[in-house]
CSV table of C-alpha atoms in Angstrom, one decimal:
chain,number,residue,atom,x,y,z
X,1,MET,CA,-44.8,107.3,164.0
X,2,ALA,CA,-43.3,107.0,160.6
X,3,VAL,CA,-41.6,110.3,161.0
X,4,ALA,CA,-40.3,109.7,164.5
X,5,ARG,CA,-38.2,106.7,163.6
X,6,PRO,CA,-35.9,108.5,161.1
X,7,LEU,CA,-35.5,111.3,163.6
X,8,ARG,CA,-34.5,108.8,166.3
X,9,VAL,CA,-32.0,107.3,163.9
X,10,LEU,CA,-30.6,110.7,163.0
X,11,GLY,CA,-30.3,111.5,166.7
X,12,LEU,CA,-28.4,108.3,167.3
X,13,ILE,CA,-26.0,109.0,164.4
X,14,ALA,CA,-25.4,112.5,165.7
X,15,ILE,CA,-24.6,111.2,169.2
X,16,GLY,CA,-22.3,108.5,167.6
X,17,LEU,CA,-20.4,111.2,165.6
X,18,TRP,CA,-20.0,113.4,168.7
X,19,VAL,CA,-18.6,110.5,170.7
X,20,PHE,CA,-16.2,109.6,167.8
X,21,PHE,CA,-15.1,113.3,167.6
X,22,LEU,CA,-14.4,113.4,171.4
X,23,TYR,CA,-12.5,110.1,171.2
X,24,GLN,CA,-10.3,111.4,168.4
X,25,LEU,CA,-9.6,114.5,170.3
X,26,PHE,CA,-8.9,113.0,173.7
X,27,GLY,CA,-8.5,109.3,173.1
X,28,PRO,CA,-5.3,107.5,174.2
X,29,THR,CA,-4.4,106.1,170.8
X,30,GLY,CA,-4.3,109.3,168.7
X,31,SER,CA,-1.2,110.9,167.5
X,32,PRO,CA,0.5,113.4,169.7
X,33,LYS,CA,-1.1,116.9,169.6
X,34,ALA,CA,2.3,118.6,170.4
X,35,PRO,CA,6.0,117.7,170.4
X,36,GLY,CA,6.1,117.2,174.1
X,37,GLU,CA,3.2,114.8,174.4
X,38,HIS,CA,4.1,111.4,175.8
X,39,VAL,CA,4.8,108.9,173.0
X,40,GLU,CA,6.2,105.9,174.8
X,41,ASN,CA,3.2,103.6,173.9
X,42,MET,CA,3.2,104.5,170.2
X,43,ASP,CA,4.5,102.2,167.5
X,44,ARG,CA,7.0,104.9,166.6
X,45,ASP,CA,7.8,108.4,167.6
X,46,PRO,CA,6.5,110.8,164.9
X,47,ASN,CA,9.1,113.4,165.9
X,48,LEU,CA,11.6,111.1,164.2
X,49,ASP,CA,10.1,111.6,160.8
X,50,ILE,CA,12.7,113.2,158.5
X,51,THR,CA,11.6,115.4,155.6
X,52,GLY,CA,15.0,116.7,154.5
X,53,GLU,CA,18.2,118.3,155.6
X,54,PRO,CA,18.3,120.3,158.8
X,55,GLU,CA,16.9,123.8,158.2
X,56,GLY,CA,19.6,126.3,157.1
X,57,VAL,CA,22.3,123.6,156.6
X,58,ILE,CA,25.2,124.6,154.3
X,59,LEU,CA,26.6,121.5,152.7
X,60,ARG,CA,30.3,120.8,152.5
X,61,ARG,CA,30.7,117.5,150.7
X,62,ALA,CA,33.7,115.5,149.7
X,63,ASP,CA,34.0,117.3,146.4
X,64,LYS,CA,34.2,120.7,148.0
X,65,GLY,CA,37.8,120.6,149.2
X,66,TYR,CA,37.7,117.9,151.8
X,67,ALA,CA,41.0,116.2,151.2
X,68,PRO,CA,42.8,114.6,154.1
X,69,GLY,CA,45.0,117.1,156.0
X,70,PRO,CA,44.2,120.6,157.3
X,71,GLU,CA,45.6,122.8,154.5
X,72,GLY,CA,43.5,123.9,151.6
X,73,THR,CA,40.3,122.5,153.2
X,74,SER,CA,37.1,124.2,154.3
X,75,ARG,CA,36.7,122.1,157.4
X,76,ILE,CA,35.6,123.6,160.7
X,77,ASN,CA,38.1,123.6,163.6
X,78,ALA,CA,36.8,120.3,165.0
X,79,THR,CA,37.7,116.7,165.8
X,80,LEU,CA,36.2,113.3,166.5
X,81,LEU,CA,37.0,112.5,170.1
X,82,SER,CA,37.3,109.3,172.1
X,83,LEU,CA,38.5,108.2,175.5
X,84,VAL,CA,39.4,104.6,174.9
X,85,ARG,CA,41.6,101.8,176.4
X,86,ASN,CA,43.8,99.4,174.4
X,87,GLU,CA,41.6,96.5,175.3
X,88,GLU,CA,38.6,98.3,173.8
X,89,VAL,CA,40.2,98.3,170.3
X,90,ASP,CA,37.5,96.0,168.8
X,91,GLY,CA,34.7,98.3,170.1
X,92,ILE,CA,36.3,101.5,168.8
X,93,VAL,CA,37.1,100.0,165.4
X,94,GLN,CA,33.5,99.0,165.0
X,95,ALA,CA,32.3,102.5,166.0
X,96,MET,CA,34.8,104.1,163.6
X,97,ARG,CA,33.8,101.8,160.8
X,98,ASP,CA,30.1,102.9,161.3
X,99,LEU,CA,30.8,106.6,161.5
X,100,GLU,CA,33.3,106.6,158.6
X,101,ARG,CA,30.8,104.8,156.4
X,102,THR,CA,27.8,107.0,157.3
X,103,TRP,CA,29.6,110.4,157.6
X,104,ASN,CA,33.3,111.0,158.0
X,105,SER,CA,34.5,109.4,154.8
X,106,LYS,CA,32.8,112.4,153.1
X,107,PHE,CA,34.5,115.0,155.3
X,108,ASN,CA,37.7,113.5,156.7
X,109,TYR,CA,37.7,115.1,160.1
X,110,PRO,CA,40.6,114.1,162.3
X,111,TRP,CA,40.3,111.6,165.2
X,112,THR,CA,41.8,112.3,168.6
X,113,PHE,CA,42.2,109.4,171.0
X,114,PHE,CA,42.9,109.7,174.8
X,115,ASN,CA,44.1,107.1,177.2
X,116,ASP,CA,45.6,107.2,180.7
X,117,LYS,CA,48.2,104.6,179.5
X,118,PRO,CA,50.3,104.4,176.3
X,119,PHE,CA,48.5,103.1,173.2
X,120,SER,CA,49.7,99.7,171.9
X,121,GLU,CA,51.0,99.2,168.4
X,122,GLU,CA,48.0,97.0,167.6
X,123,PHE,CA,45.6,99.8,168.6
X,124,LYS,CA,47.4,102.3,166.4
X,125,LYS,CA,47.6,99.9,163.4
X,126,ARG,CA,44.0,98.9,163.6
X,127,THR,CA,42.6,102.4,164.0
X,128,ARG,CA,44.7,103.8,161.3
X,129,ALA,CA,43.3,101.2,158.9
X,130,GLU,CA,39.7,102.5,159.4
X,131,THR,CA,40.1,106.1,158.2
X,132,LYS,CA,41.8,108.3,155.6
X,133,ALA,CA,41.7,111.2,158.0
X,134,GLU,CA,44.4,112.1,160.5
X,135,ILE,CA,44.6,110.3,163.8
X,136,ARG,CA,46.3,112.7,166.1
X,137,TYR,CA,47.3,113.7,169.6
X,138,GLY,CA,48.6,117.2,169.1
X,139,ARG,CA,51.1,118.4,166.5
X,140,ALA,CA,51.8,115.1,164.8
X,141,ALA,CA,49.8,112.0,164.0
X,142,PHE,CA,49.9,109.7,167.0
X,143,GLU,CA,52.2,111.9,168.9
X,144,LEU,CA,52.1,110.3,172.4
X,145,GLN,CA,50.4,112.6,174.9
X,146,LEU,CA,48.7,110.8,177.7
X,147,ILE,CA,46.1,112.4,180.0
X,148,PRO,CA,48.1,114.5,182.5
X,149,ALA,CA,48.3,112.8,185.9
X,150,GLU,CA,46.9,115.9,187.6
X,151,HIS,CA,43.8,115.6,185.4
X,152,TRP,CA,43.2,112.0,186.1
X,153,ASP,CA,44.4,111.3,189.7
X,154,VAL,CA,42.0,111.6,192.6
X,155,PRO,CA,42.3,115.1,193.9
X,156,SER,CA,44.1,115.8,197.2
X,157,TRP,CA,40.9,116.9,199.0
X,158,ILE,CA,39.2,113.6,198.6
X,159,ASN,CA,39.3,111.4,201.7
X,160,GLU,CA,40.2,107.9,200.6
X,161,GLU,CA,38.5,106.2,203.6
X,162,LEU,CA,35.3,108.1,203.0
X,163,PHE,CA,35.5,107.3,199.3
X,164,GLN,CA,35.7,103.6,200.1
X,165,GLU,CA,32.7,103.8,202.4
X,166,SER,CA,30.7,105.7,199.9
X,167,ALA,CA,31.6,103.3,197.1
X,168,GLN,CA,30.3,100.4,199.2
X,169,ILE,CA,27.0,102.2,199.8
X,170,LEU,CA,26.7,102.8,196.0
X,171,LYS,CA,27.4,99.2,195.4
X,172,GLU,CA,24.7,98.1,197.9
X,173,ASN,CA,22.3,100.4,196.2
X,174,ASP,CA,23.0,98.8,192.8
X,175,ILE,CA,24.5,102.0,191.3
X,176,GLN,CA,26.3,100.8,188.2
X,177,TYR,CA,30.1,101.3,188.4
X,178,GLY,CA,29.7,103.0,191.7
X,179,SER,CA,32.5,101.0,193.4
X,180,MET,CA,35.0,101.5,190.5
X,181,LYS,CA,37.5,104.3,191.2
X,182,SER,CA,38.5,104.6,187.6
X,183,TYR,CA,34.8,105.2,186.6
X,184,HIS,CA,34.7,108.2,189.1
X,185,GLN,CA,37.9,109.5,187.6
X,186,MET,CA,36.6,109.2,184.1
X,187,CYS,CA,33.3,111.0,185.0
X,188,ARG,CA,35.3,113.9,186.6
X,189,TRP,CA,37.7,114.1,183.6
X,190,ASN,CA,34.8,114.1,181.1
X,191,SER,CA,33.0,116.7,183.1
X,192,GLY,CA,35.6,119.4,183.5
X,193,LEU,CA,39.1,118.5,182.3
X,194,PHE,CA,39.1,116.8,178.9
X,195,TYR,CA,38.9,120.1,177.0
X,196,LYS,CA,42.0,121.4,178.9
X,197,HIS,CA,44.2,118.7,177.3
X,198,PRO,CA,47.1,120.1,175.3
X,199,ALA,CA,46.0,118.2,172.2
X,200,LEU,CA,42.7,120.2,172.2
X,201,LYS,CA,44.0,123.6,173.1
X,202,ASP,CA,43.5,124.9,169.6
X,203,THR,CA,40.3,122.9,168.8
X,204,GLN,CA,36.8,124.4,169.1
X,205,TYR,CA,34.3,121.6,168.3
X,206,TYR,CA,34.2,117.9,169.0
X,207,TRP,CA,32.0,114.8,168.3
X,208,ARG,CA,32.3,112.3,171.1
X,209,VAL,CA,32.5,108.7,170.0
X,210,GLU,CA,32.6,105.7,172.4
X,211,PRO,CA,33.5,102.0,171.7
X,212,LYS,CA,30.7,99.7,170.6
X,213,VAL,CA,28.3,102.5,169.6
X,214,HIS,CA,26.4,102.2,166.2
X,215,PHE,CA,25.5,104.8,163.6
X,216,PHE,CA,22.8,103.8,161.1
X,217,CYS,CA,22.0,106.8,158.8
X,218,ASP,CA,23.9,108.4,155.9
X,219,VAL,CA,24.5,112.0,156.9
X,220,ASP,CA,25.5,114.1,153.9
X,221,TYR,CA,26.1,117.5,155.5
X,222,ASP,CA,28.9,118.8,157.7
X,223,VAL,CA,27.5,118.6,161.2
X,224,PHE,CA,30.3,120.9,162.5
X,225,ARG,CA,29.5,123.6,159.9
X,226,TYR,CA,25.8,123.2,160.8
X,227,MET,CA,26.8,123.9,164.4
X,228,GLN,CA,28.8,126.9,163.5
X,229,ASP,CA,26.5,128.4,160.9
X,230,GLY,CA,23.4,127.8,163.1
X,231,ASN,CA,25.1,129.2,166.2
X,232,LYS,CA,24.6,126.0,168.1
X,233,THR,CA,26.5,125.1,171.3
X,234,TYR,CA,25.4,121.5,171.9
X,235,GLY,CA,23.9,118.6,170.0
X,236,PHE,CA,22.4,115.4,171.4
X,237,THR,CA,20.4,112.3,170.2
X,238,ILE,CA,19.2,110.6,173.4
X,239,ASN,CA,17.8,112.3,176.5
X,240,LEU,CA,17.3,110.1,179.7
X,241,TYR,CA,16.5,110.0,183.4
X,242,ASP,CA,19.4,109.3,185.7
X,243,ALA,CA,19.5,107.1,188.8
X,244,PRO,CA,18.6,109.5,191.7
X,245,ALA,CA,20.6,107.5,194.2
X,246,SER,CA,23.8,108.4,192.3
X,247,ILE,CA,23.3,112.2,192.5
X,248,PRO,CA,21.4,113.1,195.7
X,249,THR,CA,23.4,116.2,196.5
X,250,LEU,CA,24.1,117.4,192.9
X,251,TRP,CA,21.1,119.7,192.8
X,252,PRO,CA,21.5,121.1,196.3
X,253,GLU,CA,25.1,121.9,195.5
X,254,THR,CA,23.9,123.5,192.2
X,255,ALA,CA,21.4,125.6,194.2
X,256,LYS,CA,24.2,126.8,196.4
X,257,PHE,CA,26.2,127.8,193.4
X,258,LEU,CA,23.3,129.6,191.8
X,259,ALA,CA,22.8,131.6,195.1
X,260,GLN,CA,26.4,132.7,194.8
X,261,HIS,CA,26.3,133.4,191.1
X,262,PRO,CA,22.8,134.4,189.9
X,263,GLU,CA,24.4,136.3,187.1
X,264,TYR,CA,25.3,133.1,185.2
X,265,MET,CA,21.6,132.1,184.7
X,266,HIS,CA,20.7,132.6,181.0
X,267,GLU,CA,17.4,134.4,180.5
X,268,ASN,CA,16.3,131.7,178.0
X,269,ASN,CA,17.3,128.8,180.2
X,270,ALA,CA,15.7,125.3,180.4
X,271,MET,CA,15.1,125.4,184.1
X,272,PRO,CA,11.6,123.7,183.7
X,273,TRP,CA,13.2,120.7,182.0
X,274,VAL,CA,15.9,120.5,184.7
X,275,THR,CA,13.4,120.7,187.6
X,276,ASP,CA,10.3,119.0,186.2
X,277,ASN,CA,8.5,117.0,188.9
X,278,LYS,CA,5.4,115.9,187.0
X,279,ARG,CA,6.4,113.0,184.8
X,280,ARG,CA,8.8,111.2,187.3
X,281,PRO,CA,8.1,112.8,190.7
X,282,ASP,CA,9.9,110.0,192.4
X,283,HIS,CA,13.1,111.0,190.7
X,284,ASN,CA,12.7,114.7,191.5
X,285,SER,CA,12.1,113.9,195.1
X,286,LYS,CA,15.0,111.5,195.5
X,287,ALA,CA,17.3,113.9,193.7
X,288,ASN,CA,16.2,116.8,195.9
X,289,GLY,CA,14.6,118.9,193.2
X,290,TYR,CA,16.4,117.8,190.0
X,291,SER,CA,14.3,116.0,187.4
X,292,THR,CA,17.4,113.8,186.6
X,293,CYS,CA,16.8,114.5,182.9
X,294,HIS,CA,20.1,114.6,181.0
X,295,PHE,CA,21.6,114.4,177.6
X,296,TRP,CA,23.3,111.0,177.2
X,297,THR,CA,26.8,112.2,176.7
X,298,ASN,CA,28.2,109.1,175.1
X,299,PHE,CA,27.0,111.0,172.0
X,300,GLU,CA,27.6,114.8,172.1
X,301,ILE,CA,28.6,117.3,169.4
X,302,ALA,CA,29.6,120.5,171.2
X,303,ASP,CA,31.4,123.8,171.1
X,304,MET,CA,34.1,123.7,173.8
X,305,SER,CA,33.8,127.4,174.1
X,306,PHE,CA,31.0,126.7,176.5
X,307,TRP,CA,33.0,124.4,178.8
X,308,ARG,CA,35.8,127.0,178.7
X,309,SER,CA,33.5,129.8,179.8
X,310,GLN,CA,33.9,131.4,183.2
X,311,ALA,CA,30.4,130.3,184.2
X,312,TYR,CA,31.1,126.6,183.5
X,313,GLU,CA,34.7,126.8,185.0
X,314,ASP,CA,33.3,128.2,188.2
X,315,TYR,CA,30.5,125.7,188.3
X,316,PHE,CA,32.8,122.7,187.8
X,317,ASN,CA,35.2,123.9,190.4
X,318,HIS,CA,32.4,124.3,192.9
X,319,LEU,CA,31.2,120.7,192.2
X,320,ASP,CA,34.7,119.3,192.2
X,321,ARG,CA,35.4,120.8,195.7
X,322,ALA,CA,32.1,119.4,197.0
X,323,GLY,CA,33.4,115.9,196.3
X,324,GLY,CA,30.4,114.3,194.7
X,325,PHE,CA,32.4,112.9,191.8
X,326,PHE,CA,33.8,110.5,194.3
X,327,TYR,CA,31.5,110.4,197.3
X,328,GLU,CA,28.5,109.9,195.0
X,329,ARG,CA,28.6,109.0,191.3
X,330,TRP,CA,28.1,112.4,189.6
X,331,GLY,CA,28.4,111.7,185.9
X,332,ASP,CA,29.5,114.1,183.2
X,333,ALA,CA,26.0,113.6,181.7
X,334,PRO,CA,24.0,115.3,184.5
X,335,VAL,CA,26.8,117.8,185.1
X,336,HIS,CA,26.9,118.9,181.4
X,337,SER,CA,23.1,118.9,181.1
X,338,ILE,CA,22.4,121.0,184.2
X,339,ALA,CA,25.0,123.5,183.2
X,340,LEU,CA,23.6,123.7,179.6
X,341,GLY,CA,20.1,123.9,180.9
X,342,LEU,CA,20.9,126.8,183.2
X,343,PHE,CA,23.7,128.8,181.7
X,344,GLU,CA,23.1,128.5,178.0
X,345,ASP,CA,20.4,129.8,175.6
X,346,ALA,CA,18.1,126.7,175.2
X,347,SER,CA,17.7,127.6,171.5
X,348,LYS,CA,21.4,126.8,171.0
X,349,ILE,CA,20.9,123.1,172.0
X,350,HIS,CA,20.0,120.9,169.0
X,351,TRP,CA,18.4,117.5,168.8
X,352,PHE,CA,20.1,115.6,165.9
X,353,ARG,CA,17.0,113.6,165.0
X,354,ASP,CA,18.5,112.6,161.6
X,355,ILE,CA,21.6,110.9,163.1
X,356,GLY,CA,20.7,107.2,163.8
X,357,TYR,CA,22.5,106.1,166.9
X,358,GLN,CA,22.7,103.3,169.4
X,359,HIS,CA,24.5,102.9,172.7
X,360,ILE,CA,23.1,99.8,174.3
X,361,PRO,CA,20.3,99.6,175.3
X,362,PHE,CA,18.9,102.8,173.7
X,363,PHE,CA,18.4,104.0,170.2
X,364,ASN,CA,17.7,107.2,168.2
X,365,CYS,CA,16.3,105.7,165.0
X,366,PRO,CA,14.8,108.2,162.4
X,367,ASN,CA,12.1,107.4,159.8
X,368,SER,CA,14.3,108.0,156.8
X,369,PRO,CA,15.4,106.1,153.7
X,370,LYS,CA,18.9,107.1,154.6
X,371,CYS,CA,18.8,104.8,157.6
X,372,LYS,CA,19.6,101.1,157.6
X,373,GLY,CA,19.9,98.5,160.5
X,374,CYS,CA,17.5,100.0,163.1
X,375,VAL,CA,13.7,100.0,163.5
X,376,THR,CA,12.1,103.4,163.0
X,377,GLY,CA,11.2,105.1,166.3
X,378,ARG,CA,12.6,102.2,168.4
X,379,PHE,CA,13.9,103.5,171.7
X,380,THR,CA,15.3,100.4,173.4
X,381,ASP,CA,16.2,96.8,172.8
X,382,GLY,CA,15.9,96.1,176.5
X,383,GLU,CA,12.9,95.5,178.8
X,384,SER,CA,9.7,97.4,178.3
X,385,TRP,CA,10.1,99.3,181.5
X,386,LEU,CA,13.1,101.1,179.9
X,387,MET,CA,10.6,103.0,177.8
X,388,LYS,CA,10.0,105.2,180.9
X,389,GLU,CA,13.6,106.3,180.8
X,390,ASP,CA,13.1,108.5,177.7
X,391,CYS,CA,13.1,112.1,178.7
X,392,ARG,CA,13.0,113.6,175.2
X,393,PRO,CA,9.2,114.3,175.5
X,394,ASN,CA,10.0,116.6,178.4
X,395,TRP,CA,12.7,118.4,176.3
X,396,PHE,CA,10.2,118.8,173.4
X,397,LYS,CA,7.5,120.0,175.8
X,398,TYR,CA,9.6,122.7,177.5
X,399,VAL,CA,12.1,123.7,174.8
X,400,GLY,CA,10.9,122.3,171.4
X,401,LEU,CA,12.4,120.1,168.7
X,402,GLY,CA,15.5,122.2,168.3
């Protein structure tokens, strides 16, 4: 009997260790086993841990020839880009102040502002005060070039009565901005026309900046040179699900286009991310086969060569003629994202995890001493249900960290 008791104790200990091992391996509170594992219930997203500069980055700092003005500099052919109204001057000044403090004061890339109305003297004065870089519209600083009417106006093939009926339906379905014609015009312009503006005809890269956004982290390398040297096409920070009721025919129209142009599909595409039906099957069903995952385009750093490609030009024209920019609420975010996911090499799409960013109500907040003013790993300052809107885990699962 004296020998049996220690054996029983050892057996219980062994069972306990085995249970502990299984819990660590499969338990709900452990760290993610892979980049794509769901992280919404964690205190912070470990993918946001920063260990240094992006791999392969070539630094171009302020002491390496970055004086204001294009001559004698090593800058990439790029601009900071904003579609903004006069009444949004407070919001764009705040966004400029953040981005100049954290990044552009080191590199002095020019700013390009667009409006469908003339900019006021107050707007010009206040934005000029926020940067040492050029603020331009073409050949000269603040040369007045508005968005061409043919790029902004509702196209001739859109039926006004049908648009009004559709806008009412969108409003009844609580689709944000669905009844605002100017919002539909903006989405169409941002989807397929902004890069055709004369002020951008000789520009290759852009960083889109919207009013009231925040930037939290010091970034000490030239992101445009990183894009060029790394052969990247597109950079994002936040990746979300869209409202299916705003885009019910976007994927069916895309499928029609793919049937007509299978040659545009890239062999290393992100189709599984575009069509995933496991994490949010309700979205996939209501959007008729589209996961609704999209890059949140209020932040995007991109090479306009992709938008100017024949594949994207044909795709946009197909969608434009289908009418969904007005009869539904097709945004530039899902349109850009689907096109990138299908027609581009997925390895050329980069997650800028080190750029701290907020557009209410969502954040990209890295774990880095270079970041101030945001909570590490925090995704939203809204209601807890908004955590479900994060589609980055799907991107990491199907494509990787980038």
